[in-house]
Amino acid sequence: SSNAGGPIAPPAAIGSLTTTVGSPLTAANLVIQNNRITTVARGIALQGSAVTVFPGLVVENNVIGNSNAGAADQVYTFGVTAQGSTNAIIRGNTVYVESFVATGLRGIDTGSIVSSGNNFTIEKNQVLRVQNNHPTSAQGAYGINLQSGGNHIVRNNFVSGVINGANTTFNSTAGAFGIRIASGNGHMIYHNSVNLNGLQTGSSQSMTAGFCITSTAFTGIDVRNNIFRNVITGGSSTSAHAAIYLPSSGASAMNLTISNNDYVQDNSTSAGGVAQVGMTFISPPSGPGSYGGLYQAASFNSADTSDTANLRTYTSVLNAAGTNDNASVISNPLFISNTDLHVSGSSPVFNAAANVGVASDIDGQARPYGAAPDIGADEIVPSAAGVSLAGRVVTTEGQGIRNVIVTIEGGSLIQPIFSLTGPFGYYRFDELSAGQTYVISVRAKRFTFAIPTRAVNLDDELLNVDFVSEP
């Protein structure tokens, strides 16, 4: 932009900024928004030692990291890490984290630095890369990580590109996980879309999962209406790349609700599975059995709880109702791409979710209260593209008449629409609703029409609604 004094220079970049709030002071209603952050270890770090330090905290609409994979300038440990608040909101951020450091990487995190924070809402973020490139000691990579506190809400997020190098530790710490719960009770994980993909370098044993609960000690967690897709390949022959990870030896005391999810595995390798349960790899077809190992999509049956090779047989015992995964599906959600996790109109996740009170999707589009919403962060909006009505206005000799006023009204139109015929007498109306009755009329200064008005039932495209002038 410019003014009378010439172009307005952009603001100079600010170096790393740190502010200390000494006890007993607080930073109430702190809002961090609309920033572009790169070339730092931690993009945004709120490190309050008590939940009273940052009351009313909001972190929103920031772009953190570098969208170019492999570039030198990166955010290289944490995208956002927040502690010291109750009811904080982390919303609408775009996050990329990538480095070669031999430590864990996190896209959006709460509690990894200080164990303080409850009731966070983490929504409508896009965590598009969390990638640890260390050649020999790549540690855990987590898209969204809940490390402390309880009753966090994680909803309507896109998580993709979470991956690390294969290492020798097969557990829920050293692996790559889209959404990871490592502490706390009562979390609500609703309508997220997670897509893990790519080649995991190295040949050691490893574990990756779209969703992870690290312990049976965490209770009252609700995991519904999510897409968990993991098609990572690589690692060793005893690696597991699963849609979800669950701890073994779980029972109804967990009070876990998990259903109406879409679990997607890579079928091209023995490492692919819909779920890895426990930290012992049992290769199919020998496993899983006895509630442990790598469960396969081919064995999933939402109506059965007796086959030990069926994931639902295990998840059904994790709450007293025994209904877990009775409405989950195993189907390709048809993402637009590996980084654009919107889904096509023909996706099998359409109308397959439970209504959990999430009013809109990642784009702010309304979810259908009173009817079944869609699984995942993207609510499929039925195509608004309508049908067309067209024709020609001609003389009795068949010559086109130009500049005739053609009017259409009725049907679903709020008010009439007008059009002028072109040089050869053609007119056209697009984006009309099918199944409606419309009235079309013509008017010209030098011509009259024996039938100047016609009513049509527009059940499909209609392109020959012609008018002929009187001699």
XYZ file of C-alpha atoms in Angstrom:
471
model
C 0.000 0.000 0.000
C 1.032 3.656 -0.213
C 0.097 7.178 0.885
C 0.991 10.699 -0.157
C 4.456 10.267 1.303
C 5.238 7.180 -0.752
C 5.237 3.436 -0.020
C 4.799 2.250 3.541
C 7.732 0.128 4.592
C 6.933 -3.179 6.288
C 7.848 -3.377 9.972
C 11.294 -4.662 10.768
C 11.577 -8.226 11.979
C 11.794 -8.641 15.728
C 14.382 -10.967 17.190
C 13.579 -13.551 19.818
C 11.413 -11.901 22.477
C 11.266 -13.079 26.092
C 9.236 -11.527 28.895
C 9.368 -12.624 32.513
C 6.372 -12.246 34.800
C 7.715 -12.488 38.339
C 5.707 -14.030 41.159
C 3.089 -13.082 42.310
C 2.298 -11.036 39.190
C 0.147 -12.398 36.345
C -0.445 -11.601 32.677
C -4.211 -11.532 32.485
C -6.029 -11.754 29.130
C -2.828 -12.110 27.141
C -3.547 -12.409 23.413
C -0.835 -13.535 20.984
C -2.171 -13.337 17.435
C -1.328 -12.710 13.777
C 2.426 -13.264 14.081
C 4.868 -14.896 11.658
C 7.538 -16.773 13.583
C 10.544 -18.754 12.361
C 14.219 -19.530 13.090
C 13.813 -20.157 16.820
C 13.745 -23.198 19.069
C 10.313 -22.469 20.543
C 7.846 -20.497 18.474
C 5.520 -19.460 21.306
C 6.249 -20.641 24.853
C 4.040 -19.700 27.794
C 5.774 -21.196 30.821
C 3.615 -20.254 33.792
C 4.379 -22.339 36.879
C 0.794 -22.115 38.144
C -2.602 -22.028 36.429
C -3.104 -18.453 37.722
C -0.243 -16.911 35.725
C -2.013 -16.522 32.352
C -5.773 -16.231 32.954
C -7.709 -15.597 29.730
C -4.836 -16.669 27.490
C -5.498 -16.727 23.708
C -2.966 -17.852 21.079
C -4.534 -17.569 17.627
C -3.958 -17.084 13.918
C -0.162 -17.293 14.046
C 2.015 -18.874 11.359
C 4.837 -20.678 13.102
C 7.723 -22.290 11.267
C 8.674 -22.690 7.635
C 6.343 -24.288 5.119
C 9.357 -25.405 3.046
C 10.534 -28.795 4.253
C 14.316 -29.018 4.563
C 14.859 -25.247 4.614
C 17.527 -23.864 6.948
C 15.196 -21.493 8.783
C 12.896 -23.557 10.997
C 11.167 -23.608 14.341
C 13.047 -26.586 15.680
C 11.614 -27.883 18.983
C 8.152 -26.485 19.854
C 5.595 -24.665 17.731
C 3.358 -23.634 20.641
C 3.796 -24.793 24.227
C 1.472 -23.369 26.868
C 1.411 -23.760 30.630
C 0.033 -21.715 33.506
C -3.587 -21.151 32.525
C -7.119 -22.427 32.870
C -9.523 -22.215 29.913
C -6.798 -21.053 27.513
C -7.576 -21.049 23.787
C -5.086 -22.138 21.111
C -6.897 -21.581 17.836
C -6.382 -21.121 14.112
C -2.592 -21.432 14.090
C -0.521 -22.984 11.295
C 2.503 -24.846 12.605
C 5.644 -26.389 11.076
C 8.451 -27.834 13.208
C 11.566 -29.477 11.780
C 15.133 -30.090 12.939
C 18.024 -32.504 13.408
C 18.174 -32.209 17.208
C 18.283 -35.354 19.323
C 15.258 -34.387 21.380
C 11.498 -34.580 21.094
C 9.595 -32.196 18.832
C 6.060 -30.902 19.414
C 3.713 -28.941 17.183
C 1.186 -27.782 19.796
C 1.826 -28.770 23.376
C 0.577 -28.212 26.873
C 2.481 -29.258 29.960
C 5.829 -30.472 28.646
C 7.782 -27.672 30.356
C 5.693 -27.065 33.495
C 2.856 -29.290 34.684
C 0.207 -26.580 34.979
C -2.886 -25.993 32.884
C -6.471 -27.234 32.690
C -9.457 -26.939 30.393
C -7.540 -25.784 27.313
C -9.376 -25.581 23.994
C -7.130 -26.476 21.053
C -9.140 -26.002 17.872
C -9.018 -25.225 14.171
C -5.229 -25.412 13.990
C -3.213 -26.875 11.123
C -0.125 -28.732 12.292
C 1.348 -29.541 8.893
C 4.818 -30.828 9.733
C 6.606 -32.074 12.844
C 9.686 -33.784 11.477
C 12.774 -34.991 13.324
C 15.611 -35.642 10.885
C 18.302 -36.783 13.314
C 20.078 -39.664 11.526
C 20.678 -41.889 14.571
C 18.839 -40.541 17.636
C 15.554 -39.121 16.419
C 13.289 -38.780 19.450
C 9.526 -38.439 19.686
C 7.606 -36.237 17.252
C 4.104 -35.182 18.319
C 1.556 -33.109 16.417
C -0.651 -32.162 19.384
C 0.598 -33.268 22.791
C -1.300 -33.184 26.122
C 1.380 -33.636 28.764
C -0.405 -32.293 31.842
C -3.747 -31.030 33.128
C -7.224 -32.316 32.524
C -10.432 -31.688 30.594
C -8.716 -30.329 27.498
C -10.811 -30.045 24.329
C -9.027 -30.885 21.073
C -11.350 -30.423 18.100
C -11.436 -29.529 14.415
C -7.670 -29.706 13.867
C -5.696 -30.854 10.815
C -2.522 -32.782 11.722
C -0.195 -34.126 9.028
C 3.480 -34.665 8.277
C 4.406 -35.951 11.746
C 7.379 -38.308 11.393
C 10.779 -39.138 12.855
C 13.605 -41.524 12.152
C 13.310 -45.141 13.206
C 15.038 -45.790 16.518
C 15.558 -48.735 18.843
C 12.896 -47.783 21.374
C 9.444 -49.225 20.704
C 7.250 -47.183 23.024
C 4.785 -44.300 23.301
C 7.531 -41.742 23.953
C 10.081 -42.234 21.190
C 7.629 -42.658 18.309
C 5.742 -40.267 16.031
C 2.140 -39.496 17.032
C -0.469 -37.186 15.548
C -2.407 -36.526 18.766
C -0.867 -37.827 21.992
C -2.351 -37.965 25.495
C 0.354 -38.438 28.123
C -1.433 -37.105 31.197
C -4.795 -36.126 32.625
C -8.433 -37.135 32.694
C -11.592 -36.026 30.947
C -10.072 -34.918 27.645
C -12.422 -34.541 24.661
C -10.909 -35.396 21.272
C -13.542 -34.537 18.663
C -13.632 -34.101 14.873
C -9.893 -34.050 14.135
C -8.277 -35.165 10.874
C -4.873 -36.803 11.248
C -2.793 -38.008 8.306
C 0.620 -39.569 8.892
C 2.528 -40.464 5.749
C 5.975 -40.730 4.238
C 9.041 -42.933 4.537
C 10.544 -43.344 7.990
C 14.317 -43.420 7.607
C 16.483 -45.918 9.445
C 16.026 -49.624 9.895
C 15.439 -49.951 13.633
C 12.207 -50.947 15.329
C 9.790 -48.053 15.706
C 6.170 -47.168 16.437
C 3.971 -44.450 14.941
C 0.263 -43.750 15.389
C -2.298 -41.156 14.434
C -3.629 -41.103 18.007
C -2.038 -42.279 21.244
C -3.057 -42.749 24.885
C 0.052 -43.664 26.833
C -1.450 -45.164 30.014
C -4.526 -46.907 31.407
C -4.332 -44.497 34.369
C -6.045 -41.716 32.410
C -9.830 -41.872 32.783
C -12.947 -40.375 31.241
C -11.383 -39.578 27.864
C -13.807 -39.190 24.941
C -12.454 -39.856 21.431
C -15.109 -39.582 18.735
C -15.609 -38.450 15.158
C -11.924 -38.381 14.202
C -10.045 -39.554 11.113
C -6.839 -41.344 12.089
C -4.889 -42.304 8.962
C -1.368 -43.707 9.126
C 0.328 -44.840 5.929
C 3.931 -44.320 7.041
C 6.303 -46.941 5.694
C 9.859 -47.828 6.639
C 11.569 -48.861 9.843
C 12.248 -52.514 10.516
C 10.176 -55.632 9.983
C 9.080 -55.307 13.609
C 7.890 -51.700 13.340
C 4.240 -50.748 13.812
C 2.569 -47.932 11.910
C -0.972 -47.853 13.285
C -3.980 -45.589 13.110
C -4.131 -45.541 16.928
C -2.090 -46.725 19.909
C -3.732 -47.903 23.131
C -2.087 -49.202 26.303
C -2.508 -52.886 27.086
C -4.329 -54.397 30.081
C -7.054 -51.775 29.980
C -10.385 -52.309 31.713
C -13.679 -50.548 32.289
C -12.056 -48.350 34.955
C -10.570 -46.303 32.100
C -14.119 -45.204 31.229
C -12.846 -44.534 27.711
C -15.321 -43.544 25.025
C -13.959 -44.243 21.559
C -16.219 -44.620 18.515
C -17.418 -43.082 15.260
C -13.797 -42.797 14.145
C -12.299 -43.683 10.781
C -9.190 -45.871 11.141
C -6.980 -46.112 8.054
C -3.866 -48.263 7.764
C -1.327 -48.850 5.024
C -2.021 -52.289 3.550
C 1.228 -52.546 1.593
C 3.397 -53.529 4.544
C 3.172 -55.851 7.536
C 3.924 -52.841 9.761
C 0.544 -51.265 8.932
C -2.376 -51.675 11.330
C -5.546 -50.037 12.604
C -4.219 -50.231 16.162
C -1.146 -51.170 18.143
C -2.060 -52.230 21.688
C 0.778 -52.398 24.196
C 4.518 -52.194 23.667
C 5.049 -55.702 22.398
C 5.120 -56.149 18.646
C 3.205 -59.243 17.525
C 3.289 -59.550 13.776
C 0.126 -60.473 11.898
C -1.195 -63.044 11.260
C 0.143 -64.477 14.532
C -1.237 -61.535 16.526
C -2.703 -59.734 18.064
C -4.496 -62.168 20.398
C -4.972 -61.709 24.128
C -5.483 -57.989 23.782
C -2.088 -57.022 22.498
C -0.126 -56.459 19.310
C -0.932 -55.030 15.921
C -4.604 -55.210 14.929
C -5.512 -55.336 11.244
C -8.241 -53.661 9.235
C -9.207 -56.997 7.689
C -10.153 -58.331 11.129
C -12.192 -55.295 12.191
C -15.890 -55.969 12.751
C -17.963 -53.299 14.475
C -20.631 -55.871 15.359
C -18.373 -58.453 17.027
C -16.715 -58.559 20.460
C -15.564 -62.185 20.544
C -12.729 -62.452 18.024
C -9.475 -61.558 19.785
C -8.010 -60.402 16.468
C -10.756 -57.757 16.215
C -9.883 -54.345 17.682
C -13.411 -53.870 18.967
C -13.081 -56.937 21.171
C -10.435 -55.006 23.118
C -11.909 -51.490 23.042
C -15.354 -52.735 24.105
C -14.001 -53.618 27.569
C -12.623 -50.131 28.168
C -15.929 -48.789 29.456
C -18.842 -50.369 31.266
C -21.288 -49.853 28.392
C -19.290 -52.085 26.048
C -20.209 -49.937 23.036
C -16.797 -48.668 21.985
C -16.119 -48.744 18.229
C -19.592 -50.045 17.427
C -19.911 -47.187 14.928
C -16.307 -46.782 13.775
C -15.400 -47.348 10.134
C -12.401 -48.598 8.160
C -12.367 -46.568 4.969
C -10.237 -44.177 2.923
C -11.560 -40.684 3.775
C -10.467 -39.281 0.393
C -8.355 -36.340 1.574
C -7.692 -33.733 -1.087
C -3.939 -34.299 -0.541
C -1.517 -35.358 2.178
C -1.449 -31.777 3.490
C -4.951 -30.593 2.569
C -7.193 -32.703 4.780
C -10.482 -31.453 3.417
C -12.442 -34.357 1.982
C -14.355 -34.823 -1.236
C -18.126 -34.942 -1.418
C -18.093 -38.690 -2.028
C -16.141 -39.452 1.154
C -17.452 -42.336 3.294
C -17.112 -40.135 6.413
C -20.222 -38.209 5.299
C -22.967 -38.361 7.959
C -21.027 -41.045 9.874
C -20.316 -39.096 13.075
C -22.128 -38.765 16.371
C -23.484 -35.385 17.440
C -21.150 -34.231 20.232
C -22.122 -30.558 20.179
C -19.396 -29.221 17.880
C -21.306 -26.540 16.004
C -18.927 -25.857 13.112
C -15.927 -27.335 11.303
C -12.361 -26.129 10.795
C -13.570 -23.606 8.183
C -16.434 -22.300 10.315
C -19.068 -24.109 8.266
C -22.039 -25.274 10.309
C -22.401 -28.914 11.280
C -25.961 -30.278 10.967
C -27.521 -30.245 14.408
C -30.329 -32.762 14.595
C -28.749 -34.849 11.854
C -25.533 -36.828 11.611
C -22.427 -34.666 11.121
C -19.314 -35.858 9.285
C -16.279 -37.602 10.748
C -13.168 -35.428 10.740
C -12.410 -31.707 10.914
C -14.035 -30.894 7.565
C -17.810 -30.915 7.276
C -18.802 -31.817 3.727
C -21.140 -29.172 2.333
C -23.381 -30.683 -0.349
C -22.680 -29.130 -3.694
C -24.590 -25.929 -4.208
C -24.098 -26.163 -7.971
C -27.527 -26.058 -9.531
C -28.886 -26.741 -12.964
C -29.112 -24.419 -15.926
C -32.036 -23.160 -17.982
C -31.325 -21.661 -21.385
C -32.882 -21.018 -24.763
C -33.149 -18.649 -27.684
C -35.417 -15.791 -28.729
C -35.958 -15.748 -32.519
C -38.113 -14.330 -35.319
C -40.472 -16.546 -37.300
C -37.656 -16.876 -39.809
C -35.378 -18.242 -37.112
C -33.133 -15.213 -36.785
C -31.938 -14.417 -33.306
C -33.240 -11.266 -31.627
C -30.730 -9.378 -29.503
C -31.368 -7.259 -26.375
C -34.615 -8.987 -25.441
C -35.265 -8.797 -21.677
C -35.718 -12.311 -20.303
C -37.017 -12.661 -16.753
C -37.076 -15.745 -14.547
C -38.874 -15.949 -11.211
C -40.403 -18.438 -8.844
C -38.837 -21.655 -7.633
C -36.285 -20.992 -4.908
C -35.513 -17.468 -6.135
C -36.070 -14.683 -3.628
C -36.586 -12.140 -6.412
C -36.709 -12.203 -10.223
C -33.506 -12.429 -12.264
C -33.121 -10.541 -15.544
C -30.963 -11.204 -18.608
C -30.505 -9.724 -22.075
C -30.242 -11.925 -25.132
C -26.961 -11.847 -27.036
C -26.293 -11.080 -30.699
C -27.818 -14.379 -31.855
C -30.738 -14.335 -29.433
C -29.370 -16.709 -26.781
C -29.971 -16.387 -23.022
C -29.002 -18.544 -20.067
C -29.606 -18.808 -16.310
C -27.270 -20.944 -14.184
C -27.221 -22.211 -10.586
C -30.962 -22.842 -10.353
C -32.353 -25.387 -7.920
C -33.603 -28.591 -9.474
C -37.057 -29.842 -8.662
C -38.583 -26.356 -8.760
C -41.137 -24.641 -11.018
C -39.983 -21.424 -12.672
C -41.751 -18.812 -14.811
C -39.831 -17.317 -17.747
C -41.064 -14.292 -19.681
C -39.737 -12.151 -22.521
C -40.201 -8.492 -23.417
C -38.902 -6.482 -26.434
C -39.641 -2.996 -27.803
C -40.086 -3.938 -31.454
C -41.461 -7.465 -31.112
C -44.512 -9.136 -29.664
C -44.919 -12.782 -28.734
C -47.977 -14.975 -28.935
C -46.621 -16.877 -25.907
C -44.496 -14.357 -23.950
C -44.552 -16.396 -20.723
C -43.779 -20.043 -20.001
C -43.810 -22.112 -16.830
C -41.379 -25.015 -16.612
C -40.683 -27.744 -14.094
C -36.916 -27.791 -13.847
C -36.037 -31.355 -12.861
C -32.767 -31.307 -14.773
C -30.803 -29.045 -17.082
C -33.096 -27.533 -19.720
C -31.474 -25.787 -22.669
C -34.241 -25.365 -25.278
C -36.770 -22.994 -23.730
C -37.224 -20.907 -26.907
C -39.512 -17.965 -27.673
C -40.703 -17.040 -31.202
C -41.925 -13.545 -32.096
C -45.118 -12.873 -34.029
C -44.785 -11.937 -37.724
